[in-house]
Coordinates of C-alpha atoms in Angstrom, one line a residue:
M1 CA -19.5 -14.3 2.4
D2 CA -21.1 -10.8 2.5
F3 CA -19.7 -8.1 4.7
I4 CA -22.2 -6.3 6.9
Y5 CA -21.5 -2.6 6.8
P6 CA -21.6 -0.6 10.0
K7 CA -24.4 1.9 10.3
A8 CA -22.6 5.1 9.2
N9 CA -23.0 7.6 6.3
L10 CA -19.4 8.3 5.4
I11 CA -17.3 5.1 5.4
A12 CA -13.7 5.2 4.5
G13 CA -11.8 2.1 3.4
V14 CA -8.1 1.9 4.1
D15 CA -5.4 -0.5 2.8
E16 CA -1.7 -0.8 2.5
V17 CA 0.7 -2.1 -0.1
G18 CA 4.4 -2.9 0.5
R19 CA 4.8 -4.5 3.9
G20 CA 6.8 -7.4 2.5
P21 CA 9.3 -5.7 0.1
L22 CA 12.9 -5.0 1.1
V23 CA 12.9 -1.6 -0.5
G24 CA 10.9 1.6 -0.6
A25 CA 8.0 3.0 1.4
V26 CA 4.9 1.3 2.7
V27 CA 2.1 3.0 0.8
T28 CA -1.4 3.4 2.2
A29 CA -4.6 4.8 0.8
A30 CA -8.0 5.9 2.3
V31 CA -11.1 6.2 0.1
I32 CA -14.7 7.4 0.7
L33 CA -16.8 6.2 -2.3
D34 CA -19.8 8.0 -3.6
P35 CA -22.9 5.7 -3.3
N36 CA -24.5 7.7 -6.2
N37 CA -21.5 7.1 -8.5
P38 CA -20.7 3.4 -8.3
I39 CA -17.5 1.9 -9.7
L40 CA -17.8 -1.5 -11.3
G41 CA -15.1 -4.1 -11.1
L42 CA -13.6 -3.2 -7.7
A43 CA -11.6 -6.1 -6.3
D44 CA -8.5 -6.9 -4.4
S45 CA -5.8 -5.1 -6.3
K46 CA -3.6 -8.3 -6.4
K47 CA -6.3 -10.1 -8.3
L48 CA -6.6 -7.5 -11.1
T49 CA -4.4 -7.2 -14.2
E50 CA -2.1 -4.1 -14.3
K51 CA -4.2 -2.7 -17.1
K52 CA -7.4 -3.1 -15.1
R53 CA -5.8 -1.5 -12.0
E54 CA -4.6 1.5 -14.0
K55 CA -8.1 2.0 -15.5
L56 CA -9.8 1.7 -12.0
F57 CA -7.1 4.0 -10.5
V58 CA -8.3 6.9 -12.7
E59 CA -12.0 6.0 -12.2
I60 CA -11.6 5.9 -8.4
Q61 CA -9.9 9.3 -8.3
E62 CA -12.7 10.8 -10.5
K63 CA -15.7 9.2 -8.8
A64 CA -14.8 8.9 -5.1
L65 CA -16.1 11.6 -2.7
C66 CA -12.5 11.8 -1.6
W67 CA -9.3 9.8 -1.4
S68 CA -5.9 10.2 0.1
I69 CA -2.5 8.5 -0.3
A70 CA 0.1 8.4 2.5
R71 CA 3.3 6.5 3.3
A72 CA 6.0 5.6 5.7
E73 CA 9.5 5.8 4.4
P74 CA 12.2 3.2 4.8
E75 CA 13.9 5.2 7.6
E76 CA 10.6 5.2 9.5
I77 CA 10.2 1.5 9.0
D78 CA 13.7 0.9 10.3
N79 CA 13.1 3.1 13.3
I80 CA 9.7 1.9 14.5
N81 CA 9.3 -1.5 12.6
I82 CA 7.1 -2.3 9.7
L83 CA 3.9 -2.9 11.7
H84 CA 4.1 0.5 13.5
A85 CA 5.1 2.2 10.3
T86 CA 2.1 0.7 8.5
M87 CA -0.3 1.9 11.2
L88 CA 1.3 5.4 11.0
A89 CA 0.9 5.5 7.3
M90 CA -2.8 4.4 7.7
Q91 CA -3.3 7.2 10.2
R92 CA -1.8 9.7 7.7
A93 CA -4.1 8.4 4.9
V94 CA -7.2 8.9 7.0
E95 CA -6.0 12.3 8.3
G96 CA -5.4 13.3 4.7
L97 CA -9.0 12.9 3.6
S98 CA -10.7 16.2 2.7
I99 CA -14.0 14.8 4.3
T100 CA -13.9 13.3 7.7
P101 CA -15.4 9.8 7.7
D102 CA -17.9 8.6 10.4
F103 CA -16.4 5.2 10.3
V104 CA -13.2 3.6 9.0
L105 CA -12.8 0.0 7.7
I106 CA -9.2 -1.2 7.7
D107 CA -7.9 -4.2 5.8
G108 CA -6.3 -6.8 8.0
N109 CA -6.6 -7.7 11.7
R110 CA -5.8 -4.5 13.5
C111 CA -6.6 -0.8 13.4
P112 CA -4.4 2.2 13.8
K113 CA -5.4 4.8 16.5
L114 CA -7.9 7.0 14.9
S115 CA -10.2 9.8 16.1
M116 CA -13.3 8.0 14.8
P117 CA -14.6 4.5 15.2
S118 CA -12.9 1.8 13.1
Q119 CA -13.1 -1.9 12.4
A120 CA -10.5 -4.3 11.0
V121 CA -11.7 -6.6 8.3
V122 CA -9.7 -9.7 7.4
K123 CA -9.6 -10.1 3.6
G124 CA -11.3 -6.7 3.5
D125 CA -9.8 -6.0 0.1
S126 CA -12.1 -8.7 -1.3
L127 CA -15.1 -8.0 0.8
V128 CA -15.4 -4.2 1.1
Q129 CA -15.6 -2.0 -1.9
E130 CA -14.0 1.0 -0.1
I131 CA -11.0 -1.2 0.9
S132 CA -10.7 -2.6 -2.6
A133 CA -10.6 0.9 -4.0
A134 CA -7.9 1.9 -1.4
S135 CA -5.8 -1.2 -2.3
I136 CA -5.9 -0.3 -6.0
L137 CA -4.7 3.3 -5.4
A138 CA -1.9 2.2 -3.0
K139 CA -0.7 -0.6 -5.4
V140 CA -0.7 1.5 -8.5
I141 CA 1.2 4.3 -6.7
R142 CA 3.8 1.9 -5.2
D143 CA 4.3 0.0 -8.4
R144 CA 4.9 3.2 -10.3
E145 CA 7.5 4.2 -7.7
M146 CA 9.3 0.9 -8.2
V147 CA 9.4 1.4 -11.9
E148 CA 10.9 4.9 -11.3
L149 CA 13.5 3.4 -8.9
D150 CA 14.3 0.8 -11.5
K151 CA 15.5 3.6 -13.8
V152 CA 17.9 4.8 -11.2
F153 CA 19.1 1.3 -10.2
P154 CA 18.4 -0.9 -13.2
E155 CA 20.7 -3.7 -11.9
Y156 CA 18.2 -4.7 -9.2
G157 CA 15.2 -5.4 -11.4
F158 CA 12.8 -3.4 -9.2
A159 CA 10.2 -2.9 -12.1
K160 CA 9.9 -6.7 -12.2
H161 CA 9.7 -7.8 -8.6
K162 CA 8.6 -4.4 -7.0
G163 CA 11.1 -4.8 -4.2
Y164 CA 9.8 -8.1 -2.9
P165 CA 12.5 -10.6 -1.8
T166 CA 12.5 -12.8 -4.9
A167 CA 15.5 -15.0 -5.6
Y168 CA 16.5 -12.5 -8.3
H169 CA 16.3 -9.5 -5.9
L170 CA 18.3 -11.4 -3.2
E171 CA 21.0 -12.4 -5.7
K172 CA 21.4 -8.8 -6.9
L173 CA 21.3 -7.5 -3.4
T174 CA 24.2 -9.8 -2.5
L175 CA 26.1 -8.8 -5.6
H176 CA 25.6 -5.0 -5.5
G177 CA 24.9 -4.3 -1.9
A178 CA 21.9 -2.3 -0.6
T179 CA 20.7 1.0 -2.0
E180 CA 19.8 4.0 0.2
F181 CA 16.2 3.0 -0.4
H182 CA 16.5 -0.5 1.1
R183 CA 15.0 -1.2 4.5
K184 CA 18.1 -1.8 6.7
S185 CA 16.1 -3.6 9.5
F186 CA 14.9 -6.3 7.1
A187 CA 17.0 -9.5 7.6
P188 CA 18.3 -10.0 4.0
V189 CA 19.4 -6.3 3.8
R190 CA 20.9 -6.4 7.3
L191 CA 22.9 -9.5 6.3
V192 CA 24.3 -7.9 3.2
L193 CA 25.2 -4.7 5.1
A194 CA 27.0 -6.8 7.8
M195 CA 28.9 -8.7 5.1
K196 CA 29.9 -5.5 3.2
G197 CA 30.7 -4.0 6.6

């Protein structure tokens, strides 16, 4: 299925990574690609190998007209919930662009409040190049943060599961308790905190 682009000159794509994990920020990216400087191989970041993502990460930053990374921290997620925190992080990514887009395409089924027209695109990371590029930037940044967090808390295995609620992560969470970077409002973390009281 081909996506029909809106009639606009400067289109930004926006995507998020990290709505599901129990730990760390939700990371968003916004990208305006340069039509005269195409990037080959853009796809949904989850479908690319880590090596390919890292290569595209550099290429996107070099070739895009502009790009921006933003986030919402665990405290914000706990205060306003993951959906609102994701929308907030998306707003921040768009506001962080050095060029103001005419139109914004958002991965998923809802748009944050923006000062320019926007459209939500379900499976946008597979259909829209700009969203694919944003998904790659956000994923590489978040994965790197999990690798760094793994060095501080090696017992949780963050580098491996990236904070998602795998059986291994849940087991270690029960064993060691929550770190300051865990999302306290997420059920598995909430349960552990209640148990450790």
